[in-house]
Coordinates of N, CA and C in Angstrom, one line a residue:
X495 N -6.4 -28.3 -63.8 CA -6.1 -27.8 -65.1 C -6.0 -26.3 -65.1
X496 N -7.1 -25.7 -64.3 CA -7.0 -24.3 -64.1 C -5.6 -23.4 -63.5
X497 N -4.8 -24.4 -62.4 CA -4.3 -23.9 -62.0 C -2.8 -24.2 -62.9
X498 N -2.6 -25.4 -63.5 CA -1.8 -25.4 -64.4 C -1.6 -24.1 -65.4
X499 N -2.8 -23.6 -66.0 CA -2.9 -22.5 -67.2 C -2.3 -21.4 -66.3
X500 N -2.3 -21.2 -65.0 CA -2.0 -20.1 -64.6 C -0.8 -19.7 -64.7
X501 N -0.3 -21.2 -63.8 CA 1.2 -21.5 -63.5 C 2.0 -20.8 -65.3
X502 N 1.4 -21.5 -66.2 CA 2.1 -21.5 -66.9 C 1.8 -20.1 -68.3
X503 N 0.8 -19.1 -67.6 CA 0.9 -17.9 -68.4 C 1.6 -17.0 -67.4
X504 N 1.7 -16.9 -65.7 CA 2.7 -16.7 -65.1 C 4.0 -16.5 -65.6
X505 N 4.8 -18.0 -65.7 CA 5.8 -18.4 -66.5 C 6.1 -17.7 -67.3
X506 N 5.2 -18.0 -68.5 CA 5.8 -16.9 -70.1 C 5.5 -15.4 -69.8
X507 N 4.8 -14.7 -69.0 CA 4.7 -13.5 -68.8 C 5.8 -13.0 -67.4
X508 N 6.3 -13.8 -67.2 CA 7.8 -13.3 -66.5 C 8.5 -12.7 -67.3
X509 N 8.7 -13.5 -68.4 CA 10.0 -12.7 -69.2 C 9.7 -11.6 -69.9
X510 N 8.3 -10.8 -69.9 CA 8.1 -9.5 -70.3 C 8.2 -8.7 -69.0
X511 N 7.4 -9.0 -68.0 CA 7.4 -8.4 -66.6 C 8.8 -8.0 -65.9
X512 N 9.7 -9.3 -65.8 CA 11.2 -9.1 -65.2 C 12.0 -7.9 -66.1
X513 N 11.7 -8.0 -67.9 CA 12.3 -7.6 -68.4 C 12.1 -5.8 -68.6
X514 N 10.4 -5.4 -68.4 CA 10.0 -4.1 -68.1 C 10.6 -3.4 -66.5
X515 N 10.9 -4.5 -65.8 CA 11.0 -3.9 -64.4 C 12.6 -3.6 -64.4
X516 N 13.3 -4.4 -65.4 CA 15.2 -4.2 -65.4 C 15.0 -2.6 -66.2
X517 N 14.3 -2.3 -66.9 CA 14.5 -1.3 -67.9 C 13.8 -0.2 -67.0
X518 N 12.8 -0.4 -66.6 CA 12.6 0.9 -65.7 C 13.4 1.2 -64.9
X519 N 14.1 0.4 -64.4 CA 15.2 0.6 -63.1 C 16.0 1.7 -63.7
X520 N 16.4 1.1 -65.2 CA 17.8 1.3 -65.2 C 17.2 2.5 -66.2
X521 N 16.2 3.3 -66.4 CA 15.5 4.4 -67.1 C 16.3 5.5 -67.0
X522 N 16.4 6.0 -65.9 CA 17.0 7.4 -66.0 C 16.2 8.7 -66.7
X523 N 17.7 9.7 -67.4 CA 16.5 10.8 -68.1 C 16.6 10.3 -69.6
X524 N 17.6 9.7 -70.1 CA 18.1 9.6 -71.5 C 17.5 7.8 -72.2
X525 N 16.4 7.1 -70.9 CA 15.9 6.0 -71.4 C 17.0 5.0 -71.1
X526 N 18.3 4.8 -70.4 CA 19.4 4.0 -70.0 C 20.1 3.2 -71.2
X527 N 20.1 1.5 -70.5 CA 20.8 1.1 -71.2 C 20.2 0.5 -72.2
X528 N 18.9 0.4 -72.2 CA 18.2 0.1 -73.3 C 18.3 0.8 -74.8
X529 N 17.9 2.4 -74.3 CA 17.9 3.4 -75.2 C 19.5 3.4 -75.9
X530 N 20.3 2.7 -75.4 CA 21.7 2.9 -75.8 C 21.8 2.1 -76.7
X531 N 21.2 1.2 -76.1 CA 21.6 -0.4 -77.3 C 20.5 -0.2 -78.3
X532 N 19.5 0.8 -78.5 CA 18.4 0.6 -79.6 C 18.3 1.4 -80.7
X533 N 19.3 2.6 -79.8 CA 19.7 3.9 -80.7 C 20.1 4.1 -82.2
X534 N 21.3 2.7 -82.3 CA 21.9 2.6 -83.3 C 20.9 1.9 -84.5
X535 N 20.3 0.7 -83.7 CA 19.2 -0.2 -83.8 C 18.2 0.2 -85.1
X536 N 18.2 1.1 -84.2 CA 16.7 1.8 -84.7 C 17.0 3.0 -85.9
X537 N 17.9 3.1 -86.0 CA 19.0 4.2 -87.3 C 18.7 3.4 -88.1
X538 N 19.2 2.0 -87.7 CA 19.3 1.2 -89.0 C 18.1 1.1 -89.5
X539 N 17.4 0.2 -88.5 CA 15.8 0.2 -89.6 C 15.5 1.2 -90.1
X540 N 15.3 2.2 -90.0 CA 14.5 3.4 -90.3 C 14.8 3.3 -91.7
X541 N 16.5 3.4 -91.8 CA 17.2 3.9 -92.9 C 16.7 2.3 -94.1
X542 N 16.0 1.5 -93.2 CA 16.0 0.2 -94.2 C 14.7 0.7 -94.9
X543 N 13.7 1.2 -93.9 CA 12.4 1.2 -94.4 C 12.4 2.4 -95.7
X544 N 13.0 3.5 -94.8 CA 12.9 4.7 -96.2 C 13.7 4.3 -97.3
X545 N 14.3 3.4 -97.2 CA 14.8 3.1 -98.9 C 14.2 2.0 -99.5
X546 N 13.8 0.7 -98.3 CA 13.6 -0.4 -99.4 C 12.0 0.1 -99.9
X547 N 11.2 0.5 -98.6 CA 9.0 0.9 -98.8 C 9.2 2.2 -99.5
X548 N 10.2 3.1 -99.2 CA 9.8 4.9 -99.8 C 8.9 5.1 -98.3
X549 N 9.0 4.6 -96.9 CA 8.0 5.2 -96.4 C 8.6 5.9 -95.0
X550 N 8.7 7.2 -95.0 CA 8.7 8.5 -94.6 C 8.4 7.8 -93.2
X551 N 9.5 7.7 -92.1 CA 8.9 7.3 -90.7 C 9.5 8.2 -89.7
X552 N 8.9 8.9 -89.1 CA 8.6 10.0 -88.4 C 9.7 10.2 -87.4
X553 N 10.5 11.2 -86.8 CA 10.8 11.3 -85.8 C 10.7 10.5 -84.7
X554 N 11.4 9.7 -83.7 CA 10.8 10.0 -82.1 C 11.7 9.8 -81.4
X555 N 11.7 10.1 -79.8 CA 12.9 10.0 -79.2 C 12.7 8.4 -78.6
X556 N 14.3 8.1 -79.0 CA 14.8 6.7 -78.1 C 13.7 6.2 -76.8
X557 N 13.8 7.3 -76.1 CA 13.3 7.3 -74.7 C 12.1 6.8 -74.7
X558 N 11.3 7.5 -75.6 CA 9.7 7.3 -75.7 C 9.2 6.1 -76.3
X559 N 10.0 5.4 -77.1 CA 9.9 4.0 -77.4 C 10.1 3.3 -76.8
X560 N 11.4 3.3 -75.9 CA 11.8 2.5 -74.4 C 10.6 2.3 -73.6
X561 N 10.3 3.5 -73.5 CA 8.9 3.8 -72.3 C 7.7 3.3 -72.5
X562 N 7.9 3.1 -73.7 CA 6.4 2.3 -74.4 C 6.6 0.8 -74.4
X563 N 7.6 0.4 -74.5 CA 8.1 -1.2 -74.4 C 7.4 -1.0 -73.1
X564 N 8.3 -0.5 -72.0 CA 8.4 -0.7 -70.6 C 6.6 -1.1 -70.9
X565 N 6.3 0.0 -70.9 CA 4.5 -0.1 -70.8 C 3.7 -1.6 -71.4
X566 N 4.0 -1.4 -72.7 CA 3.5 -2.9 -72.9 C 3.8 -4.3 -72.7
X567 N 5.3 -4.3 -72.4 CA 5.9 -5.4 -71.7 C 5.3 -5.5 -69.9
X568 N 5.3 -4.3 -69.3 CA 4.5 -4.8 -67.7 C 3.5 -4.7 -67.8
X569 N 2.3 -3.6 -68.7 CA 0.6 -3.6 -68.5 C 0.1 -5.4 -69.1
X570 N 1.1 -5.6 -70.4 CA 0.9 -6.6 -71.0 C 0.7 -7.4 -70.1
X571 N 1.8 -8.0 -69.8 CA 2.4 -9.1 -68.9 C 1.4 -9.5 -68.0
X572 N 1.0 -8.6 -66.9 CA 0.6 -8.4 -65.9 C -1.4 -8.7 -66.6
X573 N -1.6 -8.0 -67.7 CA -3.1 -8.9 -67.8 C -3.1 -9.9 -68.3
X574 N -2.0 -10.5 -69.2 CA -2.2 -11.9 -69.7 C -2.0 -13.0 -68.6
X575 N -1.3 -12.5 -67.5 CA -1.6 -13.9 -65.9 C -2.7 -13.8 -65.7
X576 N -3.5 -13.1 -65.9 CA -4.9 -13.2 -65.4 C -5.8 -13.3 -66.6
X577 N -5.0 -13.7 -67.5 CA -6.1 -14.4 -69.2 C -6.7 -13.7 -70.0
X578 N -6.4 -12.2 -69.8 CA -6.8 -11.6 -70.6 C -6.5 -11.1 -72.4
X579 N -7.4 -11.1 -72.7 CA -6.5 -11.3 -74.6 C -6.3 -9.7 -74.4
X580 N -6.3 -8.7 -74.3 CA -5.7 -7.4 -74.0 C -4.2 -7.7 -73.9
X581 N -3.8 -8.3 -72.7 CA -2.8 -8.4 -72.3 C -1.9 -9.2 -73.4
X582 N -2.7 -10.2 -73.8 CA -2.0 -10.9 -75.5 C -1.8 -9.8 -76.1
X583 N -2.5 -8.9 -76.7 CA -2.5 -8.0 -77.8 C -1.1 -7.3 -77.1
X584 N -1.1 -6.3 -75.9 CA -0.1 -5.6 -76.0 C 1.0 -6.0 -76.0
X585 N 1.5 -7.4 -76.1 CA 2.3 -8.2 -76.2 C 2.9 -8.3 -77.2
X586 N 1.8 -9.3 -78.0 CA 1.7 -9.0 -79.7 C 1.9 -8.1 -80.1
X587 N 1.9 -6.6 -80.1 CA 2.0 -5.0 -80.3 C 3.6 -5.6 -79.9
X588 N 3.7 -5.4 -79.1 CA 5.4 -5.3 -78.7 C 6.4 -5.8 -79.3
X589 N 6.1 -8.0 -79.8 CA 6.8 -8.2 -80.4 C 6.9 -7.9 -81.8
X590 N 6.1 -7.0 -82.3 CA 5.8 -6.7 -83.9 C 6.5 -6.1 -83.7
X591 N 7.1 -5.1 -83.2 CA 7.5 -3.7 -83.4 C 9.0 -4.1 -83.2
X592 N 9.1 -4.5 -81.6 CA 10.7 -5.0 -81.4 C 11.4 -5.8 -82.0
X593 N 10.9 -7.4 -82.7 CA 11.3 -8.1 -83.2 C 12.2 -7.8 -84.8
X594 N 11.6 -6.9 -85.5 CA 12.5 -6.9 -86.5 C 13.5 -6.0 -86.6
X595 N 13.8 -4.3 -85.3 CA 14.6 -3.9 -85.1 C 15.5 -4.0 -83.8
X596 N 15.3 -5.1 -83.2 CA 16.0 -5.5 -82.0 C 16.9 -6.6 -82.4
X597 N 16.3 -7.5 -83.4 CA 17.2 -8.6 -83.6 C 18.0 -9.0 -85.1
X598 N 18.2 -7.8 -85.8 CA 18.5 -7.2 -86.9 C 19.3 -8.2 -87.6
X599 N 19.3 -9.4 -88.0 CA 20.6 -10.9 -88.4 C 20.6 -9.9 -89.7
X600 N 19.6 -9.9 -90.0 CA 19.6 -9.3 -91.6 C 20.7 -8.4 -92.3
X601 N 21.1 -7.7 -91.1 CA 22.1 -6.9 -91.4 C 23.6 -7.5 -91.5
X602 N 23.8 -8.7 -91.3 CA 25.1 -9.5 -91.2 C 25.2 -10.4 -91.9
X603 N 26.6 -10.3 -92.4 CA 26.9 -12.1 -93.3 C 26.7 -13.0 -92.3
X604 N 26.5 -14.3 -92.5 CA 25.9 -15.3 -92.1 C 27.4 -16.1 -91.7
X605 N 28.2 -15.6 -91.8 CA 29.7 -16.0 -91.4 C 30.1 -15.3 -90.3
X606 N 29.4 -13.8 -89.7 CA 29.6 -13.4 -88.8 C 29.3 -13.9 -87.5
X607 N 29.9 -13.5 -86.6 CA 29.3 -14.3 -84.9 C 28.0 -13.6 -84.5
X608 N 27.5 -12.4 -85.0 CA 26.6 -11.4 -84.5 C 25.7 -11.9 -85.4
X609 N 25.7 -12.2 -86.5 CA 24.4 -12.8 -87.4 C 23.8 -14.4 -86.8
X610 N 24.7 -15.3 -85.9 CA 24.0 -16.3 -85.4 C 23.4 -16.1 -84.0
X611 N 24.3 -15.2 -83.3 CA 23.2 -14.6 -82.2 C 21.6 -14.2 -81.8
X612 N 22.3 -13.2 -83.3 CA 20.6 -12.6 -83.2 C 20.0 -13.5 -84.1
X613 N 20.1 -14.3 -85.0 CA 19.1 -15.2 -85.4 C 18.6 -16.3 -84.6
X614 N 19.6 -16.7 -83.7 CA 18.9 -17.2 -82.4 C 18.1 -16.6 -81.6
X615 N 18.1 -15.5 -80.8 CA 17.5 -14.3 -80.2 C 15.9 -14.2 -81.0
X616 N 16.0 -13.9 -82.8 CA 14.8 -14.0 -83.4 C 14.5 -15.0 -83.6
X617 N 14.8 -15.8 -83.6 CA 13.6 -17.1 -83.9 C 13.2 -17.6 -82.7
X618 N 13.9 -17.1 -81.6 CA 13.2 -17.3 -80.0 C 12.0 -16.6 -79.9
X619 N 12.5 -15.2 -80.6 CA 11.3 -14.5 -80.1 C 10.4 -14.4 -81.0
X620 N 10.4 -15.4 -82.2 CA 9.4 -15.3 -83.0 C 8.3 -16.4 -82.7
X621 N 8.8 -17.9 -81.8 CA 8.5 -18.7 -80.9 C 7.7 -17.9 -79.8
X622 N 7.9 -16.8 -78.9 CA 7.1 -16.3 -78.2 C 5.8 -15.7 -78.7
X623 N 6.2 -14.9 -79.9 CA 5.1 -14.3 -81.2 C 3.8 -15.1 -81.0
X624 N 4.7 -16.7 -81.9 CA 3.8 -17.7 -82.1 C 3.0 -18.3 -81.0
X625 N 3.4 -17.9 -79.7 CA 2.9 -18.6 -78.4 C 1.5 -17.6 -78.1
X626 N 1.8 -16.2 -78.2 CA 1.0 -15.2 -77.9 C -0.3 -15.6 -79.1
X627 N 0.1 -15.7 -80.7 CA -1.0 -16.0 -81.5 C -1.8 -17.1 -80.9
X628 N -0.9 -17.5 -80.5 CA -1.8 -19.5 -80.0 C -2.9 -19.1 -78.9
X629 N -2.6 -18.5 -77.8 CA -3.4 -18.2 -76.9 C -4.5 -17.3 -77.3
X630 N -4.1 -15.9 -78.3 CA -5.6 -15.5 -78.5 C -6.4 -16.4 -79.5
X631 N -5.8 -17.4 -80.4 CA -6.1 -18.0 -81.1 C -7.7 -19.2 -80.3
X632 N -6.9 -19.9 -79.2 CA -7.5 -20.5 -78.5 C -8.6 -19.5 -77.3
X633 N -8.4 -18.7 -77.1 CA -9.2 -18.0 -76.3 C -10.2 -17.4 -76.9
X634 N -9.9 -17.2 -78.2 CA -11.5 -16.9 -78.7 C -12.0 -18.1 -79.6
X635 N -11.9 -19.2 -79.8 CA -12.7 -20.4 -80.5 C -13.6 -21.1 -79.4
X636 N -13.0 -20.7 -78.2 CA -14.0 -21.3 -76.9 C -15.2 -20.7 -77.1
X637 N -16.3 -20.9 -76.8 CA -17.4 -20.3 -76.7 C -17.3 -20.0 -75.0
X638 N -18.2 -18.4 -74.9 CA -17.9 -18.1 -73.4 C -19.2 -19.0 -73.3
X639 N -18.9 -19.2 -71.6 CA -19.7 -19.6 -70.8 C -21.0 -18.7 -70.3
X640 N -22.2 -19.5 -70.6 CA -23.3 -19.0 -71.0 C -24.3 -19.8 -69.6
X641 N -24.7 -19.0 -68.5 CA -25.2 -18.6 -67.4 C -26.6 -19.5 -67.8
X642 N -26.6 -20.9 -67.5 CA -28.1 -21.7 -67.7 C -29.1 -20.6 -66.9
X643 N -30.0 -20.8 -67.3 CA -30.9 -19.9 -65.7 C -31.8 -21.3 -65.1
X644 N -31.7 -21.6 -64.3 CA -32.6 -22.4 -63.5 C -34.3 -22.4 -64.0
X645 N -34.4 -23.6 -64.4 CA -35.6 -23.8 -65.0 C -36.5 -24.3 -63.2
X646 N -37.4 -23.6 -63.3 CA -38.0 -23.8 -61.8 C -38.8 -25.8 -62.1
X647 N -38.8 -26.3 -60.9 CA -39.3 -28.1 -61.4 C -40.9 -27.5 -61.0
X648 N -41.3 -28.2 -61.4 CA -43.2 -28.2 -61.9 C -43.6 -29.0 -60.6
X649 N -44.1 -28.2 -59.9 CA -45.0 -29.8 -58.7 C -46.2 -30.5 -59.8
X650 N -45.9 -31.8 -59.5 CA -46.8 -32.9 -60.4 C -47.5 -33.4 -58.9
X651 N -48.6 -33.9 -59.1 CA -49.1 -34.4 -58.0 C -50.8 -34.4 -58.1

């Protein structure tokens, strides 16, 4: 059973791991092709939040956001193979942030080809979301394991 759970947070933590290690590659000074595709991306939201909330969202560069993916997609990845709810959390952190300006359907008629895409794309990755809640979910209802101490046996005699 043990080695099963591994195999298989291994598994789901590839696709953050392989996907931090394509993006670092392809980094550069300007954050690559990530920063390219997120640029426009990330216009959009901004422009959604300061009009639909009124809430004022700050400057930042493309780059530094990429860089932060990178970060929580491999620090993440890399402690949740080894079970750690850290490694859930930066995860969790990740998909909160990327999920609603990465996979933007919202912005498309529903007759478009780009609005069934990315509503595929999101509800995949809202499926990983839900995988990440499940695991911290289940890793803290366990009670930890609690170190009996050896009761010494009594000589009777």
């Amino acid at each position: 059973m043990a080695f099963t759970s591994f195999l298989g947070r291994v598994l789901f933590a590839s696709i953050f791991i392989l996907s931090a290690y394509q993006e670092f590659n392809e980094f550069g000074v300007d954050g690559g092709l990530a920063a390219k595709a997120l640029k426009p991306k990330f216009g959009v939201f901004t422009s959604h939040v300061q009009s639909h909330a009124g809430i004022q969202v700050p400057e930042i560069e493309i780059k530094h956001l990429v860089s932060a993916a990178i970060f929580l997609k491999g620090i993440g990845g890399i402690l949740f193979i080894f079970g750690s709810s850290l490694g859930a959390y930066m995860l969790i952190i990740h998909q909160l942030i990327a999920i609603p300006i990465l996979y933007d359907f919202y912005n498309y008629d529903n007759e478009e080809k780009e609005f069934n895409q990315l509503f595929l794309k999101f509800t995949q990755h809202m499926a990983l979301y839900g995988a990440l809640l499940f695991f911290v979910g289940m890793k803290n209802s366990f009670p930890r394991r609690l170190h009996k101490k050896k009761v010494p046996k009594t000589k009777t005699g």
